[in-house]
Short mmCIF file of C-alpha atoms in Angstrom, two decimals:
data_model
loop_
_atom_site.label_atom_id
_atom_site.label_comp_id
_atom_site.label_asym_id
_atom_site.label_seq_id
_atom_site.Cartn_x
_atom_site.Cartn_y
_atom_site.Cartn_z
CA GLN V 63 8.05 -2.95 5.83
CA SER V 64 5.61 -4.97 3.73
CA VAL V 65 6.73 -7.42 1.05
CA LEU V 66 4.13 -5.99 -1.32
CA THR V 67 4.26 -2.23 -1.81
CA GLN V 68 1.15 -0.08 -1.92
CA PRO V 69 0.88 3.71 -1.80
CA PRO V 70 -0.41 4.69 1.66
CA SER V 71 -3.15 6.94 0.38
CA ALA V 72 -5.26 7.76 -2.65
CA SER V 73 -8.25 9.97 -3.30
CA GLY V 74 -10.93 10.72 -5.83
CA THR V 75 -14.22 12.49 -6.31
CA PRO V 76 -17.60 10.80 -6.74
CA GLY V 77 -18.00 9.34 -10.21
CA GLN V 78 -14.28 9.34 -10.88
CA ARG V 79 -12.14 6.31 -11.73
CA VAL V 80 -9.22 5.55 -9.43
CA THR V 81 -6.49 2.97 -9.71
CA LEU V 82 -4.62 1.50 -6.75
CA SER V 83 -1.28 -0.19 -7.30
CA CYS V 84 0.52 -3.12 -5.68
CA SER V 85 4.16 -3.86 -6.45
CA GLY V 86 5.91 -7.14 -5.75
CA SER V 87 8.52 -9.48 -7.15
CA ARG V 88 9.15 -12.74 -8.95
CA SER V 89 8.59 -14.77 -5.78
CA ASN V 90 5.06 -13.47 -5.30
CA ILE V 91 3.05 -11.43 -7.81
CA VAL V 92 4.89 -12.67 -10.90
CA SER V 93 4.42 -16.33 -9.97
CA TYR V 94 1.17 -16.37 -7.99
CA TYR V 95 -2.26 -14.84 -8.12
CA VAL V 96 -3.05 -11.48 -6.55
CA TYR V 97 -6.04 -10.91 -4.30
CA TRP V 98 -7.61 -7.64 -3.19
CA TYR V 99 -9.43 -6.92 0.06
CA GLN V 100 -11.59 -3.99 1.14
CA GLN V 101 -11.70 -3.05 4.82
CA LEU V 102 -14.35 -0.55 5.80
CA PRO V 103 -13.73 1.34 9.05
CA GLY V 104 -14.17 -0.87 12.09
CA THR V 105 -14.96 -4.03 10.13
CA ALA V 106 -13.22 -7.19 8.99
CA PRO V 107 -11.65 -7.32 5.53
CA LYS V 108 -13.80 -8.48 2.62
CA LEU V 109 -12.62 -10.29 -0.49
CA LEU V 110 -12.96 -7.97 -3.48
CA ILE V 111 -10.92 -9.58 -6.27
CA TYR V 112 -9.46 -13.09 -6.50
CA ARG V 113 -7.05 -14.70 -8.95
CA ASN V 114 -5.93 -11.32 -10.30
CA ASN V 115 -9.19 -10.26 -11.92
CA GLN V 116 -12.15 -12.34 -10.73
CA ARG V 117 -15.00 -10.84 -8.73
CA PRO V 118 -16.86 -12.85 -6.07
CA SER V 119 -20.61 -12.80 -6.44
CA GLY V 120 -22.04 -9.62 -4.97
CA VAL V 121 -19.04 -7.43 -5.75
CA PRO V 122 -20.08 -4.68 -8.19
CA ASP V 123 -18.47 -4.64 -11.62
CA ARG V 124 -17.18 -1.16 -10.78
CA PHE V 125 -14.28 -3.04 -9.21
CA SER V 126 -11.74 -4.67 -11.50
CA GLY V 127 -8.29 -6.14 -11.08
CA SER V 128 -5.31 -6.71 -13.34
CA ARG V 129 -1.73 -7.92 -13.15
CA SER V 130 1.30 -7.22 -15.32
CA GLY V 131 4.81 -8.34 -14.48
CA THR V 132 5.72 -7.42 -10.93
CA SER V 133 2.69 -5.18 -10.40
CA ALA V 134 -1.02 -5.49 -9.91
CA SER V 135 -3.79 -2.90 -9.95
CA LEU V 136 -7.25 -2.45 -8.57
CA ALA V 137 -9.46 -0.06 -10.51
CA ILE V 138 -12.64 1.45 -9.10
CA SER V 139 -14.90 3.24 -11.54
CA GLY V 140 -17.89 5.40 -10.72
CA LEU V 141 -16.43 6.14 -7.31
CA ARG V 142 -18.96 6.33 -4.47
CA ALA V 143 -18.76 7.65 -0.91
CA GLU V 144 -19.17 4.11 0.42
CA ASP V 145 -15.96 3.07 -1.34
CA GLU V 146 -13.99 5.02 1.25
CA ALA V 147 -11.96 2.27 2.92
CA ASP V 148 -8.56 0.62 3.23
CA TYR V 149 -7.57 -1.65 0.35
CA TYR V 150 -5.02 -4.44 0.65
CA CYS V 151 -3.37 -6.66 -1.93
CA ALA V 152 -2.17 -10.16 -1.03
CA SER V 153 -0.27 -13.01 -2.64
CA TRP V 154 1.65 -16.16 -1.78
CA ASP V 155 5.41 -15.70 -1.55
CA ASP V 156 7.48 -18.71 -2.50
CA SER V 157 10.70 -17.43 -0.93
CA LEU V 158 9.07 -16.75 2.42
CA ARG V 159 6.78 -19.78 2.13
CA GLY V 160 3.88 -17.71 3.35
CA TRP V 161 1.14 -15.28 2.48
CA VAL V 162 2.10 -11.63 2.22
CA PHE V 163 0.07 -8.44 2.22
CA GLY V 164 0.68 -4.95 0.99
CA GLY V 165 0.73 -2.21 3.59
CA GLY V 166 -2.68 -1.02 2.43
CA THR V 167 -3.98 2.06 0.65
CA LYS V 168 -6.41 4.36 2.41
CA LEU V 169 -8.87 5.60 -0.19
CA THR V 170 -10.60 8.91 0.51
CA VAL V 171 -13.64 10.01 -1.45
CA LEU V 172 -13.55 13.79 -1.52
CA GLN B 182 -23.12 -17.61 3.90
CA ALA B 183 -20.21 -19.05 5.88
CA GLN B 184 -19.84 -17.67 9.37
CA LEU B 185 -16.81 -17.49 11.64
CA VAL B 186 -16.80 -16.28 15.24
CA GLU B 187 -13.54 -15.77 17.14
CA SER B 188 -13.18 -15.77 20.91
CA GLY B 189 -10.51 -15.99 23.59
CA GLY B 190 -8.87 -12.60 23.26
CA GLY B 191 -7.96 -10.44 26.22
CA VAL B 192 -5.14 -8.78 28.10
CA VAL B 193 -2.11 -10.93 28.92
CA GLN B 194 1.33 -10.23 30.33
CA PRO B 195 4.46 -10.63 28.21
CA GLY B 196 5.79 -14.17 28.26
CA ARG B 197 2.40 -15.70 29.04
CA SER B 198 0.14 -17.83 26.85
CA LEU B 199 -3.32 -17.47 25.34
CA ARG B 200 -5.49 -19.70 23.15
CA LEU B 201 -7.84 -18.27 20.58
CA SER B 202 -10.82 -20.15 19.19
CA CYS B 203 -12.82 -19.76 16.01
CA ALA B 204 -16.23 -21.37 15.64
CA ALA B 205 -17.29 -22.13 12.07
CA SER B 206 -20.83 -22.61 10.80
CA THR B 207 -22.95 -22.83 7.63
CA PHE B 208 -20.21 -24.39 5.51
CA THR B 209 -18.42 -27.73 5.34
CA PHE B 210 -15.60 -26.84 7.72
CA PRO B 211 -13.61 -30.10 7.32
CA ALA B 212 -13.29 -29.43 3.58
CA TYR B 213 -11.40 -26.15 3.82
CA ALA B 214 -7.97 -25.01 4.94
CA MET B 215 -8.10 -22.21 7.50
CA HIS B 216 -5.98 -19.17 8.33
CA TRP B 217 -5.24 -16.80 11.16
CA VAL B 218 -4.48 -13.19 10.19
CA ARG B 219 -3.76 -10.32 12.57
CA GLN B 220 -3.88 -6.54 12.50
CA ALA B 221 -2.03 -4.39 15.01
CA PRO B 222 -3.81 -1.20 16.07
CA GLY B 223 -3.72 1.30 13.23
CA LYS B 224 -1.60 -1.03 11.10
CA GLY B 225 -2.05 -3.33 8.12
CA LEU B 226 -2.86 -7.01 7.81
CA GLN B 227 -0.30 -9.69 8.66
CA TRP B 228 -0.76 -13.37 7.89
CA VAL B 229 -0.10 -15.58 10.92
CA ALA B 230 -0.74 -19.22 10.10
CA LEU B 231 -2.44 -21.71 7.78
CA ILE B 232 -3.61 -25.26 8.44
CA SER B 233 -4.74 -27.78 5.87
CA SER B 234 -8.24 -29.25 5.93
CA ASP B 235 -6.97 -32.60 7.23
CA THR B 236 -4.45 -31.06 9.71
CA THR B 237 -1.45 -32.66 7.98
CA ASN B 238 0.17 -29.38 6.95
CA GLU B 239 0.82 -26.17 8.86
CA TYR B 240 2.52 -22.97 7.77
CA TYR B 241 3.55 -20.01 9.88
CA GLY B 242 4.69 -16.44 9.44
CA ASP B 243 8.28 -15.72 10.43
CA SER B 244 7.31 -13.55 13.39
CA VAL B 245 5.32 -16.31 15.13
CA ARG B 246 7.01 -19.53 14.04
CA GLY B 247 8.10 -21.56 17.07
CA ARG B 248 5.79 -19.65 19.44
CA PHE B 249 2.31 -20.08 17.94
CA THR B 250 0.55 -23.31 16.97
CA ILE B 251 -2.49 -23.56 14.74
CA SER B 252 -4.82 -26.52 15.15
CA ARG B 253 -8.36 -27.60 14.39
CA ASP B 254 -11.04 -30.04 15.50
CA ASN B 255 -13.10 -30.99 12.47
CA SER B 256 -15.61 -32.89 14.62
CA LYS B 257 -16.46 -29.64 16.41
CA ASN B 258 -16.01 -27.22 13.49
CA MET B 259 -13.41 -25.35 15.53
CA LEU B 260 -10.11 -23.66 14.70
CA TYR B 261 -7.56 -22.72 17.35
CA LEU B 262 -4.44 -20.64 17.77
CA GLN B 263 -2.22 -21.43 20.75
CA MET B 264 0.00 -18.43 21.43
CA ASN B 265 2.99 -18.90 23.73
CA SER B 266 5.78 -16.57 24.85
CA LEU B 267 3.66 -13.57 23.95
CA ARG B 268 5.34 -10.25 23.21
CA PRO B 269 4.00 -6.69 23.18
CA GLU B 270 4.34 -6.71 19.38
CA ASP B 271 1.78 -9.53 19.23
CA THR B 272 -0.88 -7.01 20.28
CA ALA B 273 -3.48 -7.06 17.52
CA VAL B 274 -6.93 -8.02 16.40
CA TYR B 275 -6.78 -11.68 15.37
CA TYR B 276 -9.04 -12.86 12.55
CA CYS B 277 -9.73 -16.39 11.44
CA ALA B 278 -10.41 -16.77 7.73
CA LYS B 279 -11.69 -19.55 5.52
CA SER B 280 -9.67 -20.65 2.51
CA LEU B 281 -11.08 -19.67 -0.85
CA LEU B 282 -10.16 -23.07 -2.25
CA ARG B 283 -11.98 -26.23 -1.19
CA GLY B 284 -9.79 -29.25 -0.55
CA GLY B 285 -6.03 -29.42 -0.15
CA ILE B 286 -3.47 -26.66 -0.01
CA THR B 287 -2.30 -25.36 -3.37
CA HIS B 288 0.00 -22.46 -2.71
CA GLY B 289 -1.33 -19.28 -4.18
CA LEU B 290 -4.91 -20.48 -4.32
CA ASN B 291 -5.80 -20.80 -0.62
CA ALA B 292 -6.40 -17.09 -0.16
CA PHE B 293 -8.70 -15.62 2.48
CA ASP B 294 -12.37 -15.89 1.63
CA ILE B 295 -14.70 -15.32 4.58
CA TRP B 296 -13.38 -13.58 7.71
CA GLY B 297 -14.61 -13.54 11.28
CA GLN B 298 -15.20 -10.32 13.18
CA GLY B 299 -11.90 -10.64 15.06
CA THR B 300 -10.83 -10.88 18.69
CA MET B 301 -8.46 -8.40 20.34
CA VAL B 302 -5.29 -9.56 22.05
CA THR B 303 -3.34 -7.08 24.16
CA VAL B 304 0.08 -8.04 25.50
CA SER B 305 1.05 -5.66 28.25
CA ALA B 306 2.52 -5.69 31.72
#
């Protein structure tokens, strides 16, 4: 069982806005930044959002991140077929003294 | 763009050892902390280990602490993962990843920036 909790699946239609959630605790999300990764089928993960809500260069502004209390969210607007992927949240956990991931959310574009 | 290439994966029997390598290029390798992250078949991501840029600090996930050792050779731009006493549950694709933050380790900031393509490790009799 993952330290950070993500719903296993989500779906949306092209053009729609979807929001993926990540739930944690005081020892991780509340105290440390949240990062989001996109993993397309058969490829390595790619950094999507860093420090809760910052986008690396090259990541479209359709992707946005936020954090509130023990939860974080990744929003994808104007959903496209190529957004179909697994999405993972990550944070440092001070109790475990290590990095932790969510179990991942498989996003399906219908 | 930073590039990372892992190697050394393969099939190994339980209880045996294996050493993974990660060759870094097109960035100042000695300036960045480095990670190993793994992904079991059909499963999610699991952080394995972190080493500081100057090798003075190492951190490990609970499931590998005492069995795995992360190391680096800054003169060769190489990262390593020595895996001992391997178990079937260590079967996974192993990725090396560059720290997002340049310089020392500041917990919560040294997230995973650039990833390699991964190398598969299978532990089976």
